[in-house]
Every structure is written in structure tokens, then in C-alpha cells.
Amino acid sequence: MNTLKPPKLAVVTFVYWFLLLYMIAALAWWFIALEKQNTVMTAIRISELLKDDPLYLSKLSAIEEMSNRKTAQYIGEGITFLALILVGAVYVYRATRRQLKFSAQQQNFMMAITHELKTPIAVAQLNLETLQKRKLEEDKQQKLIANTLQEANRLNTLCNNILFTSQLDAGGYSVNFQELNLTDIVETCVDDCKSRFPERVITEAIEENRLMQGDPFLLQMLVNNLLENAMKYSPKNMPIHVSLSFIANKNVLSIADLGLGIEDQEKKKVFDKFYRSGSENTRKAQGTGLGLYLCKKIAETHNGYISVTDNQPNGSIFTVLFKLQ
């Protein structure tokens, strides 16, 4: 799949500026031509006056006043047209750049999703073929089965993210709000993550019985996406800390990692749809650019807010605030 190359944007930018400068030059030429015509017509009218006419001065004053009004009219119309051209140019420029950027992100998404779909399928297929063709010891069989289930869960999470994003964009998802225990959801997600990734160290500080109104499926997706994000962008030998507390009439969920962290200029961009820092051709971390976007949408659906801050000594802390009704 071809990626969006910079020369395409360069060509569009060149054509845009060429047309903009051409329109401004045409507007300037129009003003100069009209003003020159006004000057000529004024000179002709003045030359037709008789100097011994008793009304000569009043007629001359009227001709000059008309000439000044014409000049003021041309200036006013020129400024109006120039303002409209500049406003339209800014709008077109921003819309075009936004569309090109979104197109590039979509192409990166297609590259990422292709890899994300093929990898678990290939791993599961290889594991099953190994189990079918070879008689392995019990512990090796269980290890292959566990690995296959892990890849199947990863594929299921990916499909859920894609399907929910599609439903969200189409307005087709009906949120099922109910009274629930956020503590149970977070603990279930953490326990599941520990069983799927026994080599990872996940510490907890989860308060009991943190009740709220919400959609269980969406909140589970939010916690899983944040945990998966923390594992993708932090070393395997470094712990991930999950906390849930109650502060100022808000349930506060935080997931902290000790990875490389996020640059300040990217802290808001990471919640944009399809956004992933770096190039799809060189990026090592898995993902599609949908996980954090969905986290933001889910938080907003639950009257909440998600943010990311720096962890100490390094890494990131993703915090979700759920304001209680």
C-alpha cells in the first residue's frame, strides 16, 4: 500500500499559493484599471469645462468629488473582495490540509490493521498446526494453547474497537446505562490481564465499592485499552500501576507506566482518531490508533474526562475522572 508522500502535499500547496497570488494580482489589476479609467474620465470632464463659465468652480468641485467617490468605491469593493478571498483561502487551505492529514492517517490505519489482523491469525494457525502434527508434552501443549488464546483475545479486542468505532461514527450504538460497581470492572480487567500476561507486574490500589452509572461493556473496553496501551509502551520488566479512588465527588481511575513517556506536543494528539506517533514503516509498537480515541469517547459518554501526564522518573499516567451525578 502506498503511503501519502510529501511531494503530493508540496504540489497541492504550490498550486494553492499560485492561484491565491493570481487572484490577488487580478484584483490589484482590476483596481488599477478602474482607477486609471476614473482618472481619464475625470480629465475629460474637466477639459470640457469653460473657464469663463460662472459655475466653473462649482462644476469642477462636483467632478472632483465624483472622482473621489469612485476611488473610495473601488477601494471599498477591493477591500471587501480581498477579505472574502483571504477568508475563503484560509478555509480551503485548512480544510485541504486537514483532509490530506486524515487521508494519511487512514492509510496508516490500513497498514496497521493489516498487520494487527495477520499476526494473531498467523500465530494461532502455527500453534494449531504444531498441536495437530506433533505429540508434545502436556506443559508445552498448555503453553501453545495459552498463547493461542492470548492471540484470540487480542484479535477480539481489535475487532471490538473497530466495530464500536464504526457504530460510534454512525451513531448506531445505544449506551446501556445502569448502576454498576466500577471496582469490580477494574479488578476483573486487571485479573484478566495478569492471567494473559503472567510475565508482567501489575500493582493495584483499588478502593472497594466505587459505584456509578455506566455501560459495563464500554467501561470494560476503556480499562482494557488503557492497560493494553501501558503494556505496549513500557518495558516488560517494569511494573504497571492501577489505582481507583474517590476524590471530590469523582471516581478517579489512573493507570501509570514506566515507559518512554509522551512528548508535550503529542499529549492531546494521542486521543485523536487514527493518531500514532512516528511512521508505520518503522514503528515497533502494535496498535491501530483507535484505543485512546475510544477511551476519550467512552469517558465523555460517562460525563468524564481523560488526560495524560508525565510519570516519575519516566513514563505516563493516564487518568480518567468520572463525575458522579
Backbone as numpy.savetxt, mean C-alpha at the origin, in Angstrom:
# Nx Ny Nz CAx CAy CAz Cx Cy Cz
7.90 -14.13 -16.11 7.06 -12.94 -16.11 7.94 -11.69 -16.11
7.68 -10.77 -17.02 8.47 -9.57 -17.09 8.05 -8.59 -16.02
9.00 -7.97 -15.38 8.72 -6.95 -14.39 8.62 -5.60 -15.06
8.03 -4.64 -14.35 7.91 -3.30 -14.89 9.26 -2.63 -14.83
9.83 -2.30 -15.99 11.18 -1.79 -16.04 11.17 -0.27 -15.96
12.20 0.32 -15.33 12.28 1.77 -15.21 12.21 2.53 -16.52
12.79 2.02 -17.65 12.69 2.78 -18.90 11.26 3.10 -19.31
10.30 2.21 -19.01 8.91 2.49 -19.35 8.42 3.73 -18.61
8.73 3.82 -17.35 8.35 4.98 -16.57 9.07 6.22 -17.09
10.31 6.07 -17.52 11.08 7.19 -18.04 10.44 7.72 -19.32
9.99 6.81 -20.19 9.34 7.23 -21.43 8.04 7.96 -21.15
7.24 7.41 -20.24 5.98 8.06 -19.88 6.23 9.44 -19.29
7.23 9.54 -18.42 7.56 10.82 -17.81 8.01 11.83 -18.85
8.84 11.39 -19.82 9.31 12.30 -20.87 8.15 12.81 -21.71
7.27 11.90 -22.12 6.11 12.30 -22.94 5.22 13.26 -22.16
5.03 12.97 -20.88 4.19 13.82 -20.03 4.74 15.24 -19.98
6.03 15.38 -19.66 6.62 16.71 -19.55 6.67 17.41 -20.90
6.89 16.68 -21.97 6.90 17.27 -23.31 5.54 17.88 -23.64
4.46 17.11 -23.40 3.12 17.61 -23.69 2.75 18.78 -22.78
3.16 18.71 -21.51 2.86 19.80 -20.59 3.55 21.09 -21.02
4.84 20.98 -21.35 5.57 22.17 -21.81 5.01 22.69 -23.14
4.58 21.78 -24.00 3.98 22.19 -25.27 2.70 22.99 -25.03
1.85 22.52 -24.11 0.61 23.24 -23.82 0.89 24.60 -23.21
1.87 24.68 -22.32 2.22 25.97 -21.72 2.79 26.92 -22.77
3.63 26.38 -23.67 4.18 27.20 -24.74 3.08 27.69 -25.68
2.11 26.80 -25.99 0.99 27.19 -26.85 0.15 28.28 -26.18
-0.04 28.17 -24.88 -0.78 29.18 -24.14 -0.05 30.52 -24.18
1.28 30.47 -23.99 2.07 31.70 -24.05 2.02 32.32 -25.45
2.11 31.47 -26.50 2.03 31.96 -27.87 0.67 32.60 -28.13
-0.38 31.96 -27.61 -1.74 32.51 -27.77 -1.83 33.89 -27.14
-1.27 34.06 -25.95 -1.32 35.36 -25.27 -0.53 36.41 -26.05
0.67 36.03 -26.50 1.50 36.99 -27.24 0.81 37.41 -28.54
0.19 36.45 -29.25 -0.48 36.75 -30.52 -1.67 37.68 -30.29
-2.47 37.40 -29.27 -3.63 38.25 -29.00 -3.21 39.65 -28.55
-2.16 39.69 -27.73 -1.70 41.00 -27.26 -1.10 41.81 -28.42
-0.41 41.13 -29.33 0.13 41.83 -30.49 -1.00 42.34 -31.37
-2.05 41.52 -31.54 -3.20 41.94 -32.32 -3.88 43.14 -31.66
-3.98 43.09 -30.34 -4.59 44.20 -29.60 -3.79 45.48 -29.78
-2.48 45.36 -29.76 -1.62 46.53 -29.94 -1.78 47.13 -31.33
-1.84 46.26 -32.35 -2.01 46.72 -33.73 -3.36 47.41 -33.91
-4.43 46.78 -33.39 -5.76 47.37 -33.53 -5.85 48.70 -32.80
-5.19 48.79 -31.65 -5.19 50.05 -30.91 -4.47 51.14 -31.71
-3.33 50.78 -32.30 -2.58 51.76 -33.11 -3.39 52.22 -34.32
-4.13 51.29 -34.95 -4.96 51.65 -36.10 -6.06 52.62 -35.68
-6.73 52.32 -34.57 -7.81 53.19 -34.10 -7.28 54.60 -33.77
-6.11 54.63 -33.12 -5.53 55.94 -32.77 -5.16 56.72 -34.03
-4.62 56.00 -35.04 -4.23 56.69 -36.28 -5.43 57.26 -37.03
-6.60 56.72 -36.82 -7.80 57.18 -37.49 -8.40 58.42 -36.84
-7.91 58.77 -35.64 -8.44 59.95 -34.97 -7.88 61.22 -35.59
-8.71 62.25 -35.57 -8.29 63.57 -36.04 -7.84 64.39 -34.85
-6.61 64.90 -34.92 -6.07 65.61 -33.76 -6.77 66.94 -33.50
-7.40 67.53 -34.54 -8.11 68.79 -34.32 -9.55 68.56 -33.89
-9.91 67.27 -33.68 -11.25 66.95 -33.18 -11.34 67.38 -31.73
-12.39 68.13 -31.33 -12.53 68.56 -29.92 -12.61 67.37 -28.95
-13.07 66.20 -29.44 -13.22 65.01 -28.58 -12.02 64.07 -28.72
-10.93 64.60 -29.28 -9.77 63.75 -29.53 -9.25 63.07 -28.25
-9.08 63.84 -27.20 -8.53 63.29 -25.96 -9.45 62.25 -25.33
-10.75 62.55 -25.36 -11.68 61.58 -24.77 -11.73 60.29 -25.58
-11.68 60.41 -26.93 -11.68 59.22 -27.77 -10.37 58.44 -27.59
-9.23 59.15 -27.47 -7.96 58.49 -27.25 -7.96 57.73 -25.92
-8.52 58.40 -24.90 -8.60 57.76 -23.58 -9.47 56.50 -23.63
-10.58 56.57 -24.40 -11.48 55.41 -24.52 -10.78 54.26 -25.23
-10.01 54.58 -26.30 -9.29 53.53 -27.04 -8.25 52.87 -26.15
-7.50 53.67 -25.39 -6.47 53.11 -24.50 -7.10 52.30 -23.38
-8.24 52.76 -22.89 -8.94 52.01 -21.83 -9.42 50.66 -22.36
-9.93 50.65 -23.60 -10.37 49.39 -24.21 -9.17 48.45 -24.40
-8.03 49.02 -24.80 -6.83 48.20 -24.99 -6.39 47.59 -23.67
-6.44 48.39 -22.61 -6.05 47.87 -21.28 -7.01 46.78 -20.81
-8.33 46.98 -21.11 -9.30 45.95 -20.72 -9.04 44.65 -21.46
-8.70 44.74 -22.75 -8.38 43.55 -23.53 -7.15 42.83 -22.96
-6.13 43.63 -22.61 -4.92 43.03 -22.04 -5.24 42.32 -20.72
-6.05 43.00 -19.88 -6.43 42.39 -18.60 -7.25 41.12 -18.83
-8.11 41.15 -19.87 -8.91 39.95 -20.19 -8.03 38.79 -20.62
-7.04 39.09 -21.48 -6.14 38.04 -21.94 -5.32 37.46 -20.78
-4.86 38.36 -19.89 -4.08 37.89 -18.73 -4.94 37.01 -17.83
-6.18 37.44 -17.56 -7.08 36.67 -16.71 -7.40 35.31 -17.29
-7.71 35.29 -18.61 -8.00 34.02 -19.26 -6.77 33.13 -19.29
-5.61 33.74 -19.55 -4.37 32.96 -19.58 -4.07 32.33 -18.23
-4.22 33.12 -17.15 -3.96 32.58 -15.80 -4.94 31.46 -15.48
-6.22 31.65 -15.87 -7.23 30.62 -15.60 -6.89 29.32 -16.34
-6.57 29.44 -17.63 -6.21 28.25 -18.42 -4.94 27.59 -17.87
-3.96 28.43 -17.47 -2.72 27.88 -16.94 -2.98 27.12 -15.64
-3.84 27.70 -14.78 -4.16 27.02 -13.52 -4.86 25.69 -13.78
-5.81 25.68 -14.74 -6.51 24.43 -15.07 -5.55 23.40 -15.63
-4.63 23.85 -16.48 -3.65 22.93 -17.06 -2.76 22.33 -15.98
-2.29 23.18 -15.05 -1.40 22.69 -14.00 -2.12 21.75 -13.04
-3.37 22.10 -12.68 -4.14 21.23 -11.79 -4.37 19.87 -12.46
-4.79 19.90 -13.72 -5.00 18.65 -14.46 -3.71 17.87 -14.63
-2.61 18.60 -14.87 -1.32 17.92 -15.05 -0.88 17.22 -13.78
-1.06 17.89 -12.63 -0.69 17.28 -11.35 -1.54 16.04 -11.11
-2.84 16.14 -11.38 -3.74 15.00 -11.16 -3.36 13.83 -12.05
-3.13 14.11 -13.34 -2.78 13.04 -14.29 -1.44 12.42 -13.90
-0.48 13.26 -13.53 0.85 12.76 -13.17 0.79 11.84 -11.96
0.08 12.29 -10.92 -0.03 11.47 -9.71 -0.81 10.19 -9.98
-1.89 10.29 -10.75 -2.69 9.10 -11.06 -1.89 8.10 -11.89
-1.11 8.62 -12.84 -0.31 7.73 -13.68 0.78 7.02 -12.88
1.48 7.79 -12.04 2.52 7.18 -11.22 1.93 6.16 -10.25
0.76 6.49 -9.69 0.12 5.56 -8.76 -0.29 4.28 -9.47
-0.80 4.43 -10.70 -1.20 3.24 -11.47 -0.01 2.39 -11.86
1.09 3.04 -12.28 2.29 2.29 -12.63 2.87 1.58 -11.42
2.85 2.27 -10.27 3.36 1.65 -9.05 2.50 0.46 -8.65
1.17 0.63 -8.75 0.26 -0.45 -8.39 0.42 -1.62 -9.35
0.64 -1.32 -10.63 0.86 -2.37 -11.62 2.12 -3.16 -11.30
3.18 -2.43 -10.91 4.43 -3.11 -10.56 4.24 -3.99 -9.33
3.47 -3.50 -8.35 3.21 -4.28 -7.15 2.39 -5.52 -7.48
1.44 -5.39 -8.39 0.66 -6.55 -8.81 1.53 -7.59 -9.49
2.45 -7.13 -10.33 3.35 -8.07 -11.00 4.26 -8.76 -9.99
4.74 -7.99 -9.00 5.53 -8.61 -7.93 4.70 -9.61 -7.15
3.43 -9.28 -6.95 2.54 -10.19 -6.24 2.37 -11.50 -7.02
2.21 -11.40 -8.33 2.06 -12.61 -9.14 3.33 -13.46 -9.10
4.49 -12.81 -9.09 5.74 -13.56 -8.98 5.82 -14.25 -7.62
5.44 -13.50 -6.57 5.51 -14.06 -5.22 4.51 -15.18 -5.02
3.28 -14.99 -5.52 2.24 -15.99 -5.30 2.56 -17.27 -6.05
3.19 -17.14 -7.21 3.60 -18.33 -7.96 4.59 -19.16 -7.14
5.55 -18.47 -6.57 6.55 -19.17 -5.73 5.90 -19.74 -4.48
5.03 -18.96 -3.85 4.40 -19.39 -2.60 3.49 -20.59 -2.81
2.85 -20.68 -3.96 1.98 -21.82 -4.24 2.77 -23.07 -4.63
3.82 -22.88 -5.42 4.58 -24.03 -5.92 5.40 -24.70 -4.82
5.95 -23.89 -3.91 6.84 -24.46 -2.89 6.15 -25.48 -1.99
5.02 -25.14 -1.32 4.39 -26.16 -0.46 3.87 -27.36 -1.23
3.40 -27.12 -2.47 2.91 -28.24 -3.27 4.07 -29.19 -3.61
5.21 -28.61 -3.99 6.36 -29.43 -4.34 6.88 -30.21 -3.13
6.93 -29.54 -1.97 7.40 -30.20 -0.75 6.47 -31.34 -0.36
5.15 -31.07 -0.38 4.18 -32.10 -0.02 4.25 -33.27 -0.99
4.38 -32.98 -2.27 4.47 -34.04 -3.28 5.71 -34.90 -3.06
6.84 -34.25 -2.80 8.08 -34.99 -2.57 7.97 -35.87 -1.33
7.40 -35.34 -0.26 7.26 -36.11 0.98 6.36 -37.32 0.78
5.24 -37.12 0.08 4.31 -38.23 -0.15 4.93 -39.29 -1.05
5.66 -38.86 -2.07 6.33 -39.83 -2.94 7.38 -40.63 -2.16
8.06 -39.95 -1.24 9.06 -40.65 -0.42 8.39 -41.69 0.47
7.26 -41.31 1.09 6.53 -42.26 1.93 5.98 -43.42 1.11
5.61 -43.16 -0.12 5.04 -44.20 -0.97 6.10 -45.19 -1.45
7.28 -44.70 -1.79 8.29 -45.53 -2.44 9.25 -46.18 -1.45
9.38 -45.62 -0.26 10.36 -46.15 0.69 9.71 -46.55 2.01
10.26 -47.56 2.60 9.81 -47.99 3.92 10.74 -47.35 4.95
10.25 -46.28 5.55 11.07 -45.52 6.50 10.75 -45.92 7.93
11.65 -45.57 8.81 11.41 -45.79 10.23 10.29 -44.86 10.70
9.70 -45.28 11.83 8.53 -44.56 12.32 8.81 -43.08 12.57
9.94 -42.77 13.20 10.23 -41.37 13.51 10.45 -40.56 12.24
11.06 -41.14 11.21 11.25 -40.42 9.95 9.92 -40.22 9.22
9.04 -41.22 9.32 7.72 -41.07 8.72 6.96 -39.92 9.37
6.99 -39.89 10.70 6.28 -38.84 11.42 6.86 -37.46 11.11
8.17 -37.41 10.91 8.81 -36.14 10.57 8.35 -35.65 9.19
8.28 -36.58 8.22 7.81 -36.20 6.89 6.34 -35.79 6.91
5.54 -36.53 7.69 4.11 -36.20 7.79 3.93 -34.82 8.43
4.69 -34.56 9.49 4.60 -33.26 10.16 5.01 -32.13 9.21
6.05 -32.37 8.42 6.50 -31.37 7.45 5.45 -31.12 6.38
4.80 -32.21 5.94 3.74 -32.07 4.94 2.56 -31.29 5.49
2.16 -31.58 6.72 1.07 -30.84 7.35 1.42 -29.36 7.53
2.67 -29.09 7.83 3.12 -27.70 7.99 2.98 -26.94 6.67
3.39 -27.59 5.58 3.27 -26.95 4.27 1.81 -26.80 3.86
0.97 -27.79 4.24 -0.46 -27.70 3.93 -1.10 -26.55 4.70
-0.70 -26.37 5.97 -1.22 -25.25 6.75 -0.78 -23.92 6.16
0.46 -23.88 5.70 0.97 -22.66 5.07 0.17 -22.34 3.80
-0.12 -23.38 3.02 -0.91 -23.19 1.80 -2.33 -22.75 2.14
-2.89 -23.30 3.21 -4.23 -22.93 3.63 -4.27 -21.46 4.07
-3.26 -21.03 4.82 -3.19 -19.63 5.25 -3.09 -18.70 4.05
-2.28 -19.08 3.08 -2.12 -18.28 1.87 -3.45 -18.16 1.12
-4.15 -19.26 0.97 -5.44 -19.24 0.28 -6.46 -18.39 1.02
-6.47 -18.50 2.35 -7.39 -17.68 3.15 -7.11 -16.19 2.96
-5.83 -15.83 2.94 -5.48 -14.42 2.75 -5.94 -13.91 1.38
-5.71 -14.73 0.35 -6.09 -14.30 -1.00 -7.61 -14.21 -1.13
-8.32 -15.22 -0.63 -9.78 -15.22 -0.74 -10.40 -14.08 0.05
-9.87 -13.83 1.25 -10.45 -12.77 2.06 -10.16 -11.40 1.45
-8.95 -11.24 0.88 -8.63 -9.97 0.21 -9.58 -9.73 -0.96
-9.86 -10.77 -1.72 -10.79 -10.65 -2.84 -12.19 -10.28 -2.35
-12.64 -10.94 -1.28 -13.96 -10.63 -0.73 -13.99 -9.22 -0.16
-12.90 -8.82 0.47 -12.84 -7.49 1.07 -12.92 -6.41 0.00
-12.19 -6.58 -1.09 -12.20 -5.59 -2.17 -13.56 -5.53 -2.85
-14.23 -6.69 -2.93 -15.53 -6.74 -3.59 -16.68 -6.41 -2.64
-16.37 -6.23 -1.35 -17.41 -5.95 -0.37 -18.31 -7.13 -0.11
-17.77 -8.33 -0.31 -18.61 -9.53 -0.20 -18.48 -10.29 1.10
-17.65 -9.78 2.04 -17.50 -10.50 3.30 -18.41 -9.89 4.36
-19.22 -10.74 4.98 -20.11 -10.29 6.05 -19.48 -10.61 7.40
-19.11 -9.57 8.14 -18.44 -9.75 9.42 -19.40 -10.33 10.44
-18.97 -11.38 11.14 -19.80 -12.06 12.13 -19.36 -11.65 13.54
-19.87 -10.51 14.01 -19.50 -10.03 15.33 -20.23 -10.83 16.41
-19.46 -11.19 17.46 -20.03 -11.88 18.60 -19.15 -11.65 19.82
-19.70 -11.91 20.98 -18.90 -11.79 22.21 -17.90 -12.95 22.25
-16.62 -12.61 22.39 -15.60 -13.66 22.38 -14.49 -13.34 23.37
-13.68 -14.35 23.63 -12.54 -14.20 24.52 -11.27 -14.11 23.67
-10.72 -12.91 23.58 -9.52 -12.70 22.77 -8.35 -13.51 23.32
-8.33 -13.72 24.62 -7.26 -14.52 25.23 -7.21 -15.92 24.64
-8.39 -16.55 24.48 -8.44 -17.91 23.94 -7.93 -17.94 22.50
-8.30 -16.94 21.71 -7.88 -16.90 20.31 -6.36 -16.76 20.22
-5.79 -15.83 21.00 -4.34 -15.60 20.95 -3.59 -16.84 21.42
-4.04 -17.44 22.53 -3.37 -18.64 23.05 -3.45 -19.80 22.08
-4.60 -19.96 21.41 -4.75 -21.03 20.43 -3.79 -20.83 19.26
-3.68 -19.60 18.78 -2.77 -19.30 17.67 -1.31 -19.54 18.07
-0.96 -19.14 19.28 0.41 -19.32 19.76 0.73 -20.80 19.91
-0.19 -21.56 20.51 0.02 -23.00 20.68 0.15 -23.71 19.34
-0.69 -23.33 18.39 -0.61 -23.92 17.06 0.72 -23.59 16.40
1.18 -22.37 16.59 2.46 -21.96 16.01 3.61 -22.74 16.64
3.54 -22.96 17.94 4.58 -23.73 18.62 4.63 -25.17 18.13
3.45 -25.75 17.87 3.42 -27.14 17.41 3.91 -27.26 15.97
3.64 -26.24 15.16 4.08 -26.26 13.77 5.56 -25.94 13.63
6.07 -25.10 14.54 7.48 -24.69 14.48 8.12 -24.92 15.84
8.35 -26.18 16.20 8.89 -26.49 17.53 10.28 -25.93 17.76
10.99 -25.58 16.69 12.35 -25.05 16.86 12.35 -23.57 17.25
11.20 -22.91 17.10 11.12 -21.49 17.43 10.75 -21.29 18.90
11.33 -20.26 19.50 11.05 -19.91 20.90 10.04 -18.77 20.92
8.86 -19.03 21.49 7.81 -18.02 21.59 7.46 -17.84 23.06
7.69 -16.65 23.58 7.37 -16.34 24.96 6.03 -15.61 25.02
5.36 -15.71 26.17 4.00 -15.16 26.28 3.85 -14.34 27.56
2.99 -13.32 27.45 2.53 -12.56 28.61 1.08 -12.18 28.31
0.21 -13.17 28.41 -1.19 -13.04 27.97 -2.11 -13.00 29.19
-2.85 -11.90 29.33 -3.79 -11.77 30.43 -5.02 -12.63 30.18
-5.62 -13.09 31.24 -6.79 -13.95 31.15 -8.06 -13.14 30.85
-8.99 -13.81 30.13 -10.35 -13.30 29.93 -10.41 -11.88 29.39
-9.72 -11.63 28.31 -9.82 -10.33 27.63 -10.96 -10.43 26.62
-12.15 -9.99 27.06 -13.37 -10.12 26.27 -13.55 -8.93 25.33
-14.20 -9.19 24.19 -14.50 -8.12 23.24 -15.51 -8.61 22.21
-16.06 -7.69 21.44 -16.92 -8.04 20.31 -16.05 -8.17 19.06
-16.19 -9.29 18.35 -15.36 -9.45 17.16 -15.72 -10.69 16.36
-15.07 -10.82 15.23 -15.23 -11.97 14.35 -14.09 -12.95 14.65
-14.38 -14.14 15.16 -13.31 -15.09 15.54 -12.38 -15.43 14.38
-12.95 -15.65 13.20 -12.14 -16.02 12.05 -11.15 -14.91 11.68
-11.64 -13.67 11.67 -10.77 -12.54 11.30 -9.69 -12.29 12.34
-10.04 -12.38 13.60 -9.05 -12.15 14.66 -7.99 -13.25 14.66
-8.42 -14.47 14.39 -7.45 -15.57 14.28 -6.51 -15.33 13.10
-7.05 -14.85 11.98 -6.22 -14.54 10.82 -5.23 -13.43 11.15
-5.66 -12.42 11.89 -4.77 -11.31 12.26 -3.61 -11.81 13.11
-3.90 -12.59 14.14 -2.83 -13.08 15.02 -1.87 -14.00 14.26
-2.43 -14.89 13.44 -1.57 -15.80 12.67 -0.67 -15.04 11.69
-1.22 -14.03 11.04 -0.41 -13.25 10.10 0.71 -12.51 10.81
0.44 -11.97 11.99 1.48 -11.26 12.74 2.56 -12.23 13.23
2.14 -13.42 13.68 3.12 -14.42 14.10 3.97 -14.88 12.92
3.32 -15.13 11.80 4.06 -15.57 10.61 5.03 -14.49 10.16
4.61 -13.24 10.21 5.48 -12.13 9.82 6.70 -12.05 10.73
6.48 -12.22 12.03 7.59 -12.17 12.98 8.59 -13.30 12.73
8.08 -14.48 12.40 8.98 -15.62 12.15 9.75 -15.46 10.84
9.11 -14.85 9.84 9.77 -14.69 8.54 10.94 -13.72 8.62
10.79 -12.67 9.44 11.78 -11.59 9.42 12.65 -11.55 10.68
12.77 -12.66 11.36 13.67 -12.72 12.52 14.44 -14.03 12.48
15.65 -14.06 13.01 16.46 -15.29 13.02 15.76 -16.42 13.77
16.01 -17.65 13.34 15.33 -18.80 13.94 15.75 -19.03 15.40
16.94 -18.53 15.76 17.41 -18.76 17.12 17.01 -17.63 18.08
16.26 -16.65 17.59 15.85 -15.52 18.44 14.38 -15.67 18.82
14.02 -15.32 20.05 12.64 -15.51 20.52 11.67 -14.47 19.95
10.41 -14.86 19.94 9.31 -13.95 19.59 8.43 -13.81 20.83
8.10 -12.58 21.16 7.32 -12.34 22.38 5.91 -11.87 22.02
4.91 -12.55 22.62 3.50 -12.22 22.40 2.90 -11.75 23.72
2.25 -10.59 23.69 1.63 -10.08 24.91 0.22 -9.60 24.61
-0.65 -9.76 25.59 -2.03 -9.28 25.50 -2.38 -8.68 26.85
-2.77 -7.41 26.84 -3.07 -6.73 28.10 -4.25 -5.77 27.91
-4.66 -5.16 29.02 -5.76 -4.21 29.01 -5.24 -2.87 29.52
-5.28 -1.85 28.63 -4.76 -0.53 28.98 -5.74 0.53 28.49
-6.20 1.36 29.43 -7.04 2.53 29.10 -8.24 2.14 28.22
-9.01 1.18 28.69 -10.21 0.72 27.99 -9.90 0.15 26.62
-8.72 -0.42 26.46 -8.34 -1.04 25.19 -7.67 -2.38 25.45
-7.99 -3.37 24.61 -7.22 -4.60 24.57 -6.01 -4.35 23.68
-4.83 -4.62 24.21 -3.59 -4.31 23.51 -2.85 -5.62 23.20
-2.74 -5.93 21.92 -2.02 -7.12 21.47 -0.70 -6.67 20.85
0.41 -7.25 21.32 1.73 -6.91 20.79 2.50 -8.18 20.45
3.17 -8.15 19.32 4.04 -9.26 18.90 5.38 -8.66 18.52
6.41 -9.03 19.26 7.74 -8.44 19.09 8.73 -9.48 18.60
9.60 -9.05 17.69 10.65 -9.93 17.20 12.00 -9.24 17.34
13.06 -9.98 17.10 14.42 -9.45 17.19 15.13 -9.57 15.85
14.40 -9.22 14.80 14.97 -9.27 13.45 15.73 -8.00 13.11
15.79 -7.71 11.82 16.53 -6.53 11.36 15.76 -5.24 11.57
14.45 -5.33 11.78 13.64 -4.13 11.96 13.18 -3.56 10.63
12.47 -2.44 10.71 11.90 -1.79 9.53 12.35 -0.34 9.51
12.79 0.11 8.34 13.20 1.50 8.19 12.02 2.44 8.46
12.33 3.63 9.00 11.28 4.58 9.36 10.39 4.94 8.17
10.99 5.11 6.98 10.21 5.50 5.81 9.31 4.38 5.30
9.51 3.16 5.80 8.69 2.02 5.34 7.66 1.59 6.38
7.67 2.21 7.54 6.78 1.76 8.61 5.30 1.86 8.25
4.92 2.89 7.49 3.53 3.01 7.07 3.26 2.23 5.78
4.27 2.12 4.94 4.10 1.43 3.67 3.86 -0.06 3.84
4.37 -0.66 4.93 4.26 -2.11 5.09 2.81 -2.56 5.21
1.89 -1.63 5.52 0.48 -1.99 5.63 -0.28 -1.77 4.32
0.43 -1.33 3.27 -0.20 -1.15 1.97 -0.36 -2.49 1.27
-1.37 -2.57 0.45 -1.65 -3.81 -0.29 -0.52 -4.11 -1.27
-0.04 -5.35 -1.26 1.01 -5.86 -2.13 2.40 -5.32 -1.79
2.51 -4.43 -0.80 3.82 -3.81 -0.58 4.79 -4.77 0.09
5.97 -4.89 -0.50 7.07 -5.63 0.11 8.35 -4.90 -0.26
9.19 -4.67 0.71 10.43 -3.95 0.44 11.38 -4.82 -0.36
12.17 -4.18 -1.22 13.15 -4.91 -2.01 12.56 -5.46 -3.30
13.31 -6.27 -3.99 12.92 -6.85 -5.28 12.51 -8.30 -5.11
11.51 -8.72 -5.88 11.07 -10.11 -5.82 12.15 -11.06 -6.32
13.06 -10.56 -7.16 14.10 -11.42 -7.72 15.22 -11.70 -6.72
15.37 -10.81 -5.71 16.48 -10.96 -4.76 16.01 -11.19 -3.33
14.72 -10.98 -3.05 14.22 -11.10 -1.69 14.23 -12.55 -1.24
14.67 -12.78 -0.03 14.75 -14.14 0.50 13.51 -14.52 1.31
12.91 -13.56 1.99 11.75 -13.86 2.84 10.54 -14.20 1.98
9.76 -15.18 2.45 8.55 -15.57 1.75 7.45 -14.56 2.03
6.40 -14.60 1.22 5.27 -13.72 1.45 4.71 -13.16 0.17
3.52 -12.55 0.29 2.82 -12.01 -0.88 2.51 -10.52 -0.75
2.77 -9.92 0.41 2.42 -8.52 0.61 0.98 -8.31 1.00
0.29 -9.37 1.42 -1.12 -9.26 1.82 -1.32 -9.36 3.33
-0.38 -10.01 4.03 -0.59 -10.30 5.45 -0.82 -9.06 6.29
0.09 -8.09 6.24 -0.03 -6.88 7.06 -1.17 -5.99 6.57
-1.43 -6.01 5.26 -2.57 -5.27 4.72 -3.87 -5.79 5.34
-4.00 -7.11 5.41 -5.20 -7.70 6.02 -5.26 -7.39 7.51
-4.10 -7.40 8.17 -4.08 -7.07 9.60 -4.63 -5.67 9.84
-4.23 -4.73 9.00 -4.72 -3.36 9.13 -6.23 -3.30 8.92
-6.73 -3.97 7.87 -8.15 -3.97 7.59 -8.96 -4.63 8.69
-8.44 -5.74 9.21 -9.14 -6.44 10.29 -9.18 -5.59 11.55
-8.06 -4.93 11.86 -8.02 -4.05 13.04 -9.04 -2.93 12.89
-9.10 -2.30 11.71 -10.05 -1.21 11.49 -11.49 -1.71 11.57
-11.73 -2.93 11.10 -13.07 -3.50 11.17 -13.52 -3.68 12.62
-12.56 -3.90 13.52 -12.87 -4.11 14.93 -12.62 -2.85 15.77
-12.79 -1.69 15.13 -12.63 -0.42 15.82 -11.24 -0.32 16.47
-10.25 -0.81 15.73 -8.89 -0.85 16.27 -7.90 -0.12 15.39
-6.65 -0.21 15.80 -5.56 0.48 15.11 -4.29 -0.34 15.26
-3.55 -0.49 14.17 -2.31 -1.26 14.20 -1.13 -0.35 13.87
-0.02 -0.54 14.53 1.18 0.26 14.28 2.41 -0.61 14.49
3.54 -0.11 14.02 4.80 -0.82 14.20 5.83 0.15 14.75
6.58 -0.31 15.75 7.64 0.49 16.36 8.90 -0.36 16.44
10.00 0.30 16.76 11.28 -0.40 16.88 11.37 -1.15 18.20
11.91 -2.35 18.13 12.18 -3.13 19.33 13.62 -2.86 19.77
13.93 -3.18 21.00 15.29 -3.00 21.53 15.89 -4.35 21.89
17.13 -4.63 21.52 18.08 -3.74 20.82 17.85 -3.65 19.32
17.04 -4.55 18.75 16.73 -4.49 17.32 15.45 -5.26 17.09
14.91 -5.13 15.89 13.66 -5.81 15.57 12.48 -4.86 15.54
11.29 -5.45 15.51 10.05 -4.67 15.40 9.01 -5.16 16.39
8.13 -4.24 16.77 6.98 -4.57 17.63 5.72 -4.13 16.90
4.87 -5.09 16.56 3.58 -4.78 15.95 2.54 -4.77 17.07
1.82 -3.65 17.18 0.87 -3.47 18.26 -0.51 -3.18 17.69
-1.51 -3.91 18.19 -2.91 -3.70 17.77 -3.71 -3.25 18.99
-4.37 -2.12 18.86 -5.22 -1.59 19.93 -6.68 -1.81 19.55
-7.42 -2.54 20.39 -8.84 -2.76 20.18 -9.61 -1.93 21.22
-10.24 -0.87 20.74 -11.02 -0.02 21.65 -12.32 -0.70 21.97
-12.61 -0.86 23.27 -13.84 -1.54 23.69 -15.00 -0.57 23.66
-16.16 -1.11 23.30 -17.36 -0.28 23.22 -17.85 0.13 24.60
